[in-house]
CSV table of N, CA, C and O in Angstrom, one decimal:
chain,number,residue,atom,x,y,z
A,1,ASP,N,-10.4,-12.5,-5.0
A,1,ASP,CA,-8.9,-12.3,-5.3
A,1,ASP,C,-8.7,-10.8,-5.7
A,1,ASP,O,-9.5,-10.3,-6.5
A,2,VAL,N,-7.6,-10.3,-5.3
A,2,VAL,CA,-7.2,-9.0,-5.8
A,2,VAL,C,-6.5,-9.2,-7.2
A,2,VAL,O,-5.6,-9.9,-7.3
A,3,GLN,N,-7.0,-8.4,-8.2
A,3,GLN,CA,-6.4,-8.5,-9.5
A,3,GLN,C,-6.1,-7.1,-10.0
A,3,GLN,O,-7.0,-6.2,-9.9
A,4,LEU,N,-4.9,-6.9,-10.4
A,4,LEU,CA,-4.5,-5.7,-11.0
A,4,LEU,C,-4.1,-6.0,-12.4
A,4,LEU,O,-3.2,-6.9,-12.7
A,5,VAL,N,-4.7,-5.3,-13.4
A,5,VAL,CA,-4.5,-5.6,-14.8
A,5,VAL,C,-3.8,-4.4,-15.5
A,5,VAL,O,-4.5,-3.4,-15.6
A,6,GLU,N,-2.6,-4.6,-15.9
A,6,GLU,CA,-1.9,-3.5,-16.6
A,6,GLU,C,-2.1,-3.7,-18.1
A,6,GLU,O,-2.2,-4.8,-18.6
A,7,SER,N,-2.0,-2.5,-18.7
A,7,SER,CA,-2.0,-2.5,-20.2
A,7,SER,C,-1.3,-1.2,-20.7
A,7,SER,O,-1.1,-0.3,-19.9
A,8,GLY,N,-1.0,-1.2,-22.0
A,8,GLY,CA,-0.5,0.0,-22.5
A,8,GLY,C,1.0,-0.1,-22.9
A,8,GLY,O,1.5,0.9,-23.5
A,9,GLY,N,1.7,-1.1,-22.5
A,9,GLY,CA,3.1,-1.1,-22.7
A,9,GLY,C,3.4,-1.4,-24.3
A,9,GLY,O,2.5,-1.6,-25.0
A,10,GLY,N,4.7,-1.3,-24.6
A,10,GLY,CA,5.0,-1.5,-26.0
A,10,GLY,C,6.3,-0.8,-26.3
A,10,GLY,O,7.1,-0.5,-25.4
A,11,SER,N,6.6,-0.5,-27.5
A,11,SER,CA,7.8,0.1,-28.0
A,11,SER,C,7.5,1.6,-28.3
A,11,SER,O,6.5,1.9,-28.8
A,12,ALA,N,8.6,2.4,-28.0
A,12,ALA,CA,8.5,3.8,-28.3
A,12,ALA,C,9.9,4.3,-28.7
A,12,ALA,O,10.9,3.7,-28.3
A,13,LEU,N,9.9,5.3,-29.4
A,13,LEU,CA,11.2,6.0,-29.8
A,13,LEU,C,11.5,7.0,-28.7
A,13,LEU,O,10.7,7.5,-28.0
A,14,ALA,N,12.8,7.2,-28.5
A,14,ALA,CA,13.3,8.1,-27.6
A,14,ALA,C,12.6,9.5,-27.9
A,14,ALA,O,12.5,9.9,-29.1
A,15,GLY,N,12.1,10.1,-26.8
A,15,GLY,CA,11.4,11.4,-27.0
A,15,GLY,C,9.9,11.2,-27.1
A,15,GLY,O,9.1,12.2,-27.1
A,16,GLY,N,9.5,10.0,-27.3
A,16,GLY,CA,8.1,9.7,-27.5
A,16,GLY,C,7.4,9.5,-26.1
A,16,GLY,O,7.9,9.8,-25.1
A,17,SER,N,6.1,9.0,-26.2
A,17,SER,CA,5.3,8.9,-25.0
A,17,SER,C,4.6,7.6,-25.0
A,17,SER,O,4.3,7.0,-26.1
A,18,VAL,N,4.2,7.1,-23.8
A,18,VAL,CA,3.4,5.9,-23.6
A,18,VAL,C,2.6,6.1,-22.4
A,18,VAL,O,3.0,6.8,-21.4
A,19,ARG,N,1.4,5.6,-22.4
A,19,ARG,CA,0.5,5.7,-21.3
A,19,ARG,C,0.2,4.2,-20.8
A,19,ARG,O,-0.3,3.5,-21.6
A,20,LEU,N,0.5,4.0,-19.6
A,20,LEU,CA,0.1,2.7,-19.0
A,20,LEU,C,-1.1,2.8,-18.2
A,20,LEU,O,-1.4,3.8,-17.6
A,21,SER,N,-1.9,1.7,-18.2
A,21,SER,CA,-3.1,1.7,-17.4
A,21,SER,C,-3.0,0.5,-16.4
A,21,SER,O,-2.5,-0.5,-16.7
A,22,CYS,N,-3.7,0.8,-15.2
A,22,CYS,CA,-3.7,-0.3,-14.2
A,22,CYS,C,-5.2,-0.4,-13.7
A,22,CYS,O,-5.6,0.6,-13.0
A,23,ALA,N,-5.9,-1.4,-14.1
A,23,ALA,CA,-7.3,-1.5,-13.7
A,23,ALA,C,-7.3,-2.3,-12.4
A,23,ALA,O,-6.9,-3.4,-12.3
A,24,ALA,N,-7.8,-1.6,-11.3
A,24,ALA,CA,-7.7,-2.2,-9.9
A,24,ALA,C,-9.1,-2.8,-9.5
A,24,ALA,O,-9.1,-3.5,-8.4
A,25,GLY,N,-10.1,-2.3,-10.1
A,25,GLY,CA,-11.4,-2.8,-9.7
A,25,GLY,C,-11.7,-2.5,-8.2
A,25,GLY,O,-11.3,-1.5,-7.7
A,26,THR,N,-12.4,-3.5,-7.6
A,26,THR,CA,-12.8,-3.4,-6.2
A,26,THR,C,-11.6,-3.4,-5.2
A,26,THR,O,-11.8,-3.1,-4.0
A,27,ALA,N,-10.4,-3.8,-5.7
A,27,ALA,CA,-9.3,-3.8,-4.8
A,27,ALA,C,-8.9,-2.4,-4.2
A,27,ALA,O,-8.2,-2.3,-3.2
A,28,THR,N,-9.4,-1.4,-4.9
A,28,THR,CA,-9.1,0.0,-4.4
A,28,THR,C,-9.7,0.2,-3.0
A,28,THR,O,-9.1,1.0,-2.2
A,29,TYR,N,-10.8,-0.4,-2.7
A,29,TYR,CA,-11.5,-0.1,-1.5
A,29,TYR,C,-10.6,-0.6,-0.3
A,29,TYR,O,-10.1,-1.7,-0.3
A,30,GLY,N,-10.3,0.3,0.6
A,30,GLY,CA,-9.5,0.0,1.8
A,30,GLY,C,-8.0,0.1,1.5
A,30,GLY,O,-7.2,-0.1,2.5
A,31,SER,N,-7.6,0.5,0.3
A,31,SER,CA,-6.2,0.6,0.0
A,31,SER,C,-5.7,1.9,0.5
A,31,SER,O,-6.4,2.9,0.7
A,32,ASN,N,-4.4,2.0,0.6
A,32,ASN,CA,-3.7,3.3,0.9
A,32,ASN,C,-3.1,3.9,-0.3
A,32,ASN,O,-3.1,5.1,-0.4
A,33,CYS,N,-2.6,3.1,-1.3
A,33,CYS,CA,-2.0,3.7,-2.5
A,33,CYS,C,-1.9,2.6,-3.6
A,33,CYS,O,-2.0,1.4,-3.3
A,34,ILE,N,-1.8,3.1,-4.8
A,34,ILE,CA,-1.5,2.3,-5.9
A,34,ILE,C,-0.3,2.9,-6.6
A,34,ILE,O,-0.3,4.1,-6.8
A,35,GLY,N,0.7,2.1,-6.8
A,35,GLY,CA,1.9,2.6,-7.4
A,35,GLY,C,2.4,1.9,-8.6
A,35,GLY,O,1.9,0.8,-9.0
A,36,TRP,N,3.3,2.5,-9.3
A,36,TRP,CA,4.0,1.9,-10.4
A,36,TRP,C,5.4,1.8,-10.1
A,36,TRP,O,6.1,2.6,-9.5
A,37,PHE,N,5.9,0.6,-10.4
A,37,PHE,CA,7.3,0.2,-10.2
A,37,PHE,C,7.9,-0.2,-11.6
A,37,PHE,O,7.1,-0.6,-12.5
A,38,ARG,N,9.2,-0.2,-11.6
A,38,ARG,CA,9.8,-0.8,-12.9
A,38,ARG,C,11.0,-1.6,-12.5
A,38,ARG,O,11.7,-1.3,-11.4
A,39,GLN,N,11.3,-2.5,-13.3
A,39,GLN,CA,12.5,-3.3,-13.1
A,39,GLN,C,13.2,-3.7,-14.5
A,39,GLN,O,12.5,-4.1,-15.4
A,40,THR,N,14.5,-3.6,-14.4
A,40,THR,CA,15.3,-4.1,-15.6
A,40,THR,C,16.1,-5.3,-15.0
A,40,THR,O,16.4,-5.4,-13.8
A,41,PRO,N,16.4,-6.2,-15.9
A,41,PRO,CA,17.2,-7.4,-15.5
A,41,PRO,C,18.4,-7.1,-14.7
A,41,PRO,O,19.2,-6.2,-15.1
A,42,GLY,N,18.6,-7.7,-13.6
A,42,GLY,CA,19.8,-7.5,-12.8
A,42,GLY,C,19.7,-6.4,-11.8
A,42,GLY,O,20.6,-6.2,-11.0
A,43,LEU,N,18.6,-5.7,-11.9
A,43,LEU,CA,18.5,-4.5,-11.0
A,43,LEU,C,17.3,-4.7,-10.1
A,43,LEU,O,16.3,-5.5,-10.4
A,44,GLU,N,17.3,-4.0,-9.0
A,44,GLU,CA,16.1,-4.0,-8.1
A,44,GLU,C,14.9,-3.3,-8.6
A,44,GLU,O,15.1,-2.3,-9.4
A,45,ARG,N,13.8,-3.8,-8.3
A,45,ARG,CA,12.5,-3.1,-8.6
A,45,ARG,C,12.5,-1.7,-7.9
A,45,ARG,O,12.7,-1.6,-6.7
A,46,GLU,N,12.2,-0.7,-8.7
A,46,GLU,CA,12.2,0.7,-8.1
A,46,GLU,C,10.8,1.3,-8.3
A,46,GLU,O,10.1,1.1,-9.3
A,47,ALA,N,10.5,2.1,-7.3
A,47,ALA,CA,9.2,2.9,-7.4
A,47,ALA,C,9.4,4.0,-8.3
A,47,ALA,O,10.4,4.7,-8.4
A,48,VAL,N,8.3,4.2,-9.1
A,48,VAL,CA,8.3,5.3,-10.1
A,48,VAL,C,7.3,6.3,-9.7
A,48,VAL,O,7.6,7.5,-9.8
A,49,ALA,N,6.1,5.9,-9.3
A,49,ALA,CA,5.1,6.9,-9.0
A,49,ALA,C,4.0,6.2,-8.2
A,49,ALA,O,3.9,4.9,-8.2
A,50,ALA,N,3.2,7.0,-7.5
A,50,ALA,CA,2.2,6.4,-6.7
A,50,ALA,C,1.1,7.5,-6.5
A,50,ALA,O,1.3,8.7,-6.5
A,51,VAL,N,-0.2,6.9,-6.4
A,51,VAL,CA,-1.3,7.8,-6.1
A,51,VAL,C,-1.9,7.3,-4.8
A,51,VAL,O,-2.1,6.1,-4.6
A,52,TYR,N,-2.2,8.2,-3.9
A,52,TYR,CA,-2.7,7.8,-2.6
A,52,TYR,C,-4.3,7.8,-2.6
A,52,TYR,O,-4.9,8.8,-3.0
A,53,THR,N,-4.9,6.7,-2.3
A,53,THR,CA,-6.3,6.5,-2.5
A,53,THR,C,-7.1,6.8,-1.3
A,53,THR,O,-8.4,6.8,-1.5
A,54,GLY,N,-6.6,7.0,-0.2
A,54,GLY,CA,-7.4,7.4,1.0
A,54,GLY,C,-8.3,6.3,1.5
A,54,GLY,O,-9.3,6.6,2.2
A,55,GLY,N,-8.1,5.1,1.0
A,55,GLY,CA,-8.9,4.0,1.6
A,55,GLY,C,-10.3,3.8,0.9
A,55,GLY,O,-11.0,2.9,1.2
A,56,GLY,N,-10.6,4.6,-0.1
A,56,GLY,CA,-11.9,4.4,-0.7
A,56,GLY,C,-11.8,4.7,-2.2
A,56,GLY,O,-10.8,4.9,-2.8
A,57,TYR,N,-13.0,4.7,-2.9
A,57,TYR,CA,-13.0,4.8,-4.3
A,57,TYR,C,-12.8,6.3,-4.7
A,57,TYR,O,-12.4,6.6,-5.8
A,58,THR,N,-13.1,7.2,-3.8
A,58,THR,CA,-13.0,8.6,-4.2
A,58,THR,C,-12.0,9.4,-3.3
A,58,THR,O,-11.9,10.6,-3.4
A,59,GLY,N,-11.4,8.7,-2.3
A,59,GLY,CA,-10.6,9.5,-1.3
A,59,GLY,C,-9.2,9.7,-1.9
A,59,GLY,O,-8.9,9.3,-3.0
A,60,GLY,N,-8.4,10.3,-1.1
A,60,GLY,CA,-7.0,10.5,-1.4
A,60,GLY,C,-6.8,11.5,-2.6
A,60,GLY,O,-7.5,12.4,-2.8
A,61,GLY,N,-5.8,11.2,-3.3
A,61,GLY,CA,-5.5,12.0,-4.6
A,61,GLY,C,-4.1,12.5,-4.7
A,61,GLY,O,-3.7,12.9,-5.7
A,62,SER,N,-3.5,12.6,-3.5
A,62,SER,CA,-2.1,13.1,-3.6
A,62,SER,C,-1.2,12.1,-4.3
A,62,SER,O,-1.6,10.9,-4.4
A,63,THR,N,-0.1,12.5,-4.8
A,63,THR,CA,0.7,11.7,-5.7
A,63,THR,C,2.2,11.8,-5.2
A,63,THR,O,2.6,12.7,-4.6
A,64,TYR,N,2.9,10.8,-5.7
A,64,TYR,CA,4.4,10.7,-5.5
A,64,TYR,C,5.0,10.4,-6.9
A,64,TYR,O,4.5,9.6,-7.6
A,65,ILE,N,6.0,11.1,-7.2
A,65,ILE,CA,6.8,10.9,-8.5
A,65,ILE,C,8.3,10.8,-8.1
A,65,ILE,O,8.8,11.7,-7.4
A,66,ALA,N,8.9,9.7,-8.5
A,66,ALA,CA,10.3,9.6,-8.2
A,66,ALA,C,11.1,10.7,-8.9
A,66,ALA,O,10.8,11.1,-10.0
A,67,ASP,N,12.2,11.1,-8.3
A,67,ASP,CA,13.0,12.1,-8.8
A,67,ASP,C,13.6,11.8,-10.2
A,67,ASP,O,13.7,12.7,-11.0
A,68,SER,N,13.8,10.6,-10.4
A,68,SER,CA,14.4,10.1,-11.7
A,68,SER,C,13.5,10.3,-12.9
A,68,SER,O,14.0,10.4,-14.0
A,69,VAL,N,12.2,10.5,-12.6
A,69,VAL,CA,11.3,10.7,-13.7
A,69,VAL,C,10.4,11.9,-13.6
A,69,VAL,O,9.5,12.2,-14.4
A,70,LYS,N,10.7,12.7,-12.5
A,70,LYS,CA,9.9,13.9,-12.3
A,70,LYS,C,10.0,14.8,-13.5
A,70,LYS,O,11.1,15.1,-14.1
A,71,GLY,N,8.9,15.4,-13.8
A,71,GLY,CA,8.8,16.3,-15.0
A,71,GLY,C,8.6,15.5,-16.3
A,71,GLY,O,8.2,16.2,-17.3
A,72,ARG,N,8.6,14.2,-16.3
A,72,ARG,CA,8.4,13.4,-17.5
A,72,ARG,C,7.2,12.5,-17.3
A,72,ARG,O,6.5,12.1,-18.2
A,73,PHE,N,7.0,12.0,-16.1
A,73,PHE,CA,6.0,11.0,-15.8
A,73,PHE,C,5.0,11.6,-14.9
A,73,PHE,O,5.3,12.4,-14.0
A,74,THR,N,3.7,11.4,-15.2
A,74,THR,CA,2.7,11.7,-14.2
A,74,THR,C,1.7,10.6,-14.0
A,74,THR,O,1.6,9.7,-14.8
A,75,ILE,N,1.2,10.6,-12.8
A,75,ILE,CA,0.2,9.5,-12.4
A,75,ILE,C,-1.1,10.1,-12.2
A,75,ILE,O,-1.2,11.2,-11.6
A,76,SER,N,-2.1,9.4,-12.6
A,76,SER,CA,-3.5,10.0,-12.4
A,76,SER,C,-4.4,8.8,-12.1
A,76,SER,O,-4.1,7.6,-12.3
A,77,ARG,N,-5.6,9.1,-11.7
A,77,ARG,CA,-6.6,8.1,-11.3
A,77,ARG,C,-7.9,8.5,-11.8
A,77,ARG,O,-8.4,9.6,-11.7
A,78,ASP,N,-8.6,7.5,-12.4
A,78,ASP,CA,-10.0,7.7,-12.8
A,78,ASP,C,-10.9,6.9,-11.8
A,78,ASP,O,-10.9,5.7,-11.9
A,79,ASN,N,-11.5,7.6,-10.9
A,79,ASN,CA,-12.2,7.0,-9.8
A,79,ASN,C,-13.4,6.1,-10.4
A,79,ASN,O,-13.7,5.1,-9.8
A,80,ALA,N,-14.0,6.6,-11.4
A,80,ALA,CA,-15.2,5.9,-12.0
A,80,ALA,C,-14.8,4.6,-12.6
A,80,ALA,O,-15.6,3.6,-12.5
A,81,LYS,N,-13.6,4.5,-13.0
A,81,LYS,CA,-13.1,3.3,-13.7
A,81,LYS,C,-12.2,2.5,-12.7
A,81,LYS,O,-11.7,1.4,-13.1
A,82,ASN,N,-11.9,3.0,-11.6
A,82,ASN,CA,-11.0,2.4,-10.7
A,82,ASN,C,-9.7,2.0,-11.4
A,82,ASN,O,-9.1,0.9,-11.2
A,83,THR,N,-9.2,2.9,-12.2
A,83,THR,CA,-8.0,2.7,-13.0
A,83,THR,C,-7.0,3.9,-12.8
A,83,THR,O,-7.4,5.0,-12.6
A,84,VAL,N,-5.8,3.4,-12.7
A,84,VAL,CA,-4.7,4.4,-12.4
A,84,VAL,C,-3.8,4.4,-13.7
A,84,VAL,O,-3.6,3.3,-14.3
A,85,TYR,N,-3.4,5.6,-14.1
A,85,TYR,CA,-2.6,5.7,-15.3
A,85,TYR,C,-1.2,6.3,-15.0
A,85,TYR,O,-1.1,7.1,-14.1
A,86,LEU,N,-0.3,5.8,-15.8
A,86,LEU,CA,1.1,6.4,-15.8
A,86,LEU,C,1.4,6.9,-17.2
A,86,LEU,O,1.5,6.2,-18.1
A,87,GLN,N,1.3,8.3,-17.3
A,87,GLN,CA,1.7,8.9,-18.5
A,87,GLN,C,3.2,9.2,-18.5
A,87,GLN,O,3.6,9.9,-17.6
A,88,MET,N,3.8,8.7,-19.5
A,88,MET,CA,5.3,8.9,-19.7
A,88,MET,C,5.6,9.6,-21.0
A,88,MET,O,5.2,9.2,-22.0
A,89,ILE,N,6.3,10.8,-20.8
A,89,ILE,CA,6.6,11.5,-22.0
A,89,ILE,C,8.1,11.7,-22.0
A,89,ILE,O,8.8,11.4,-21.0
A,90,SER,N,8.6,12.2,-23.1
A,90,SER,CA,10.1,12.4,-23.3
A,90,SER,C,10.9,11.2,-22.8
A,90,SER,O,11.8,11.3,-22.1
A,91,LEU,N,10.4,10.1,-23.3
A,91,LEU,CA,11.0,8.8,-23.0
A,91,LEU,C,12.5,8.7,-23.4
A,91,LEU,O,12.9,9.3,-24.4
A,92,LYS,N,13.2,8.0,-22.5
A,92,LYS,CA,14.7,7.8,-22.8
A,92,LYS,C,14.9,6.3,-22.8
A,92,LYS,O,14.2,5.5,-22.2
A,93,PRO,N,16.0,5.9,-23.5
A,93,PRO,CA,16.3,4.5,-23.5
A,93,PRO,C,16.4,3.8,-22.1
A,93,PRO,O,16.0,2.7,-21.9
A,94,GLU,N,16.8,4.6,-21.2
A,94,GLU,CA,16.9,4.1,-19.8
A,94,GLU,C,15.6,3.9,-19.1
A,94,GLU,O,15.6,3.3,-18.0
A,95,ASP,N,14.5,4.3,-19.7
A,95,ASP,CA,13.2,4.0,-19.2
A,95,ASP,C,12.7,2.6,-19.6
A,95,ASP,O,11.7,2.1,-19.1
A,96,THR,N,13.5,2.0,-20.4
A,96,THR,CA,13.2,0.6,-20.8
A,96,THR,C,13.2,-0.3,-19.6
A,96,THR,O,14.1,-0.4,-18.9
A,97,ALA,N,12.1,-1.0,-19.4
A,97,ALA,CA,11.9,-1.8,-18.2
A,97,ALA,C,10.6,-2.5,-18.3
A,97,ALA,O,9.7,-2.2,-19.1
A,98,MET,N,10.4,-3.5,-17.4
A,98,MET,CA,9.1,-4.0,-17.1
A,98,MET,C,8.4,-3.2,-16.1
A,98,MET,O,9.0,-2.9,-15.0
A,99,TYR,N,7.2,-2.7,-16.4
A,99,TYR,CA,6.5,-1.8,-15.4
A,99,TYR,C,5.4,-2.6,-14.7
A,99,TYR,O,4.7,-3.3,-15.4
A,100,TYR,N,5.4,-2.4,-13.4
A,100,TYR,CA,4.4,-3.2,-12.6
A,100,TYR,C,3.5,-2.2,-11.9
A,100,TYR,O,4.0,-1.2,-11.3
A,101,CYS,N,2.3,-2.6,-11.8
A,101,CYS,CA,1.3,-1.9,-11.0
A,101,CYS,C,1.2,-2.6,-9.6
A,101,CYS,O,1.2,-3.9,-9.7
A,102,ALA,N,1.1,-2.0,-8.5
A,102,ALA,CA,1.0,-2.6,-7.3
A,102,ALA,C,0.1,-1.8,-6.3
A,102,ALA,O,0.0,-0.6,-6.5
A,103,ILE,N,-0.5,-2.5,-5.4
A,103,ILE,CA,-1.4,-1.9,-4.4
A,103,ILE,C,-1.0,-2.2,-3.0
A,103,ILE,O,-0.4,-3.2,-2.7
A,104,SER,N,-1.1,-1.2,-2.1
A,104,SER,CA,-0.7,-1.3,-0.8
A,104,SER,C,-1.9,-1.0,0.1
A,104,SER,O,-2.6,0.0,-0.1
A,105,TYR,N,-2.1,-1.8,1.2
A,105,TYR,CA,-3.1,-1.5,2.2
A,105,TYR,C,-2.5,-0.9,3.5
A,105,TYR,O,-3.3,-0.7,4.4
A,106,GLY,N,-1.3,-0.7,3.5
A,106,GLY,CA,-0.8,-0.1,4.8
A,106,GLY,C,0.5,0.7,4.5
A,106,GLY,O,0.9,1.5,5.3
A,107,GLY,N,1.2,0.4,3.4
A,107,GLY,CA,2.4,1.1,3.1
A,107,GLY,C,2.2,2.4,2.2
A,107,GLY,O,1.1,2.8,2.0
A,108,ARG,N,3.3,2.9,1.7
A,108,ARG,CA,3.2,4.1,0.9
A,108,ARG,C,3.7,4.0,-0.5
A,108,ARG,O,3.9,4.9,-1.2
A,109,CYS,N,3.8,2.7,-0.9
A,109,CYS,CA,4.1,2.4,-2.3
A,109,CYS,C,5.5,3.1,-2.7
A,109,CYS,O,5.6,3.5,-3.9
A,110,ARG,N,6.4,3.2,-1.8
A,110,ARG,CA,7.7,3.7,-2.1
A,110,ARG,C,8.8,2.6,-2.3
A,110,ARG,O,9.8,2.9,-2.9
A,111,LYS,N,8.5,1.5,-1.9
A,111,LYS,CA,9.4,0.4,-2.1
A,111,LYS,C,8.6,-0.9,-2.3
A,111,LYS,O,7.4,-1.0,-1.8
A,112,PRO,N,9.1,-1.9,-3.0
A,112,PRO,CA,8.3,-3.1,-3.2
A,112,PRO,C,7.7,-3.8,-1.9
A,112,PRO,O,6.6,-4.3,-2.0
A,113,ASP,N,8.4,-3.8,-0.8
A,113,ASP,CA,7.9,-4.4,0.4
A,113,ASP,C,6.7,-3.7,0.9
A,113,ASP,O,6.0,-4.3,1.8
A,114,ASP,N,6.4,-2.4,0.5
A,114,ASP,CA,5.3,-1.8,0.9
A,114,ASP,C,4.0,-2.4,0.4
A,114,ASP,O,2.9,-2.1,0.9
A,115,CYS,N,4.1,-3.1,-0.7
A,115,CYS,CA,2.9,-3.5,-1.6
A,115,CYS,C,2.5,-4.9,-1.3
A,115,CYS,O,3.3,-5.8,-1.0
A,116,ASN,N,1.2,-5.1,-1.4
A,116,ASN,CA,0.6,-6.4,-1.0
A,116,ASN,C,0.3,-7.2,-2.3
A,116,ASN,O,0.3,-8.4,-2.2
A,117,TYR,N,-0.1,-6.5,-3.3
A,117,TYR,CA,-0.5,-7.3,-4.6
A,117,TYR,C,0.1,-6.6,-5.8
A,117,TYR,O,0.3,-5.4,-5.8
A,118,TRP,N,0.4,-7.4,-6.8
A,118,TRP,CA,1.1,-6.9,-8.0
A,118,TRP,C,0.3,-7.4,-9.3
A,118,TRP,O,-0.3,-8.5,-9.3
A,119,GLY,N,0.5,-6.6,-10.3
A,119,GLY,CA,0.0,-7.0,-11.6
A,119,GLY,C,1.1,-7.8,-12.2
A,119,GLY,O,2.1,-8.1,-11.7
A,120,GLN,N,0.7,-8.2,-13.4
A,120,GLN,CA,1.6,-9.2,-14.1
A,120,GLN,C,2.8,-8.4,-14.8
A,120,GLN,O,3.8,-9.1,-15.2
A,121,GLY,N,2.7,-7.1,-15.0
A,121,GLY,CA,3.8,-6.4,-15.6
A,121,GLY,C,3.5,-6.1,-17.1
A,121,GLY,O,2.8,-6.9,-17.7
A,122,THR,N,4.0,-5.0,-17.6
A,122,THR,CA,3.9,-4.7,-19.0
A,122,THR,C,5.2,-4.1,-19.4
A,122,THR,O,5.8,-3.2,-18.7
A,123,GLN,N,5.7,-4.6,-20.5
A,123,GLN,CA,7.1,-4.2,-20.9
A,123,GLN,C,7.0,-2.8,-21.7
A,123,GLN,O,6.1,-2.7,-22.6
A,124,VAL,N,7.9,-1.9,-21.4
A,124,VAL,CA,8.1,-0.7,-22.2
A,124,VAL,C,9.6,-0.7,-22.7
A,124,VAL,O,10.5,-0.9,-21.9
A,125,THR,N,9.7,-0.6,-24.0
A,125,THR,CA,11.0,-0.6,-24.6
A,125,THR,C,11.2,0.7,-25.4
A,125,THR,O,10.4,1.1,-26.2
A,126,VAL,N,12.2,1.5,-25.1
A,126,VAL,CA,12.5,2.8,-25.7
A,126,VAL,C,13.8,2.7,-26.5
A,126,VAL,O,14.8,2.2,-25.9
A,127,SER,N,13.7,3.0,-27.7
A,127,SER,CA,15.0,2.9,-28.6
A,127,SER,C,15.2,4.2,-29.3
A,127,SER,O,14.3,5.1,-29.4
């Protein structure tokens, strides 16, 4: 089974920072990308960032950051740990959402339909 395990959510003050982690394990092999999405009640899930894995544990490396968070969010990957991180700084109340990690084996992690498996989500609340 593919398992994506997110961690690192919680509460932060506006202007603060949070780092989310997504442990992907062996699911990374053969994947095209791992992305972060977020969703608030009543709204559609939106892509926040993605890292392209190139199909292997050490391939790829290019990233995508949504315009809405560009300059504040960065995505990175630790190949040795098969873990993807979302570093969020200068947080705003509108960043409050449930954040999900997802993996795609054919898409580009730009929209939910691109993704094949999802983590359970981790809540980030900014006040």
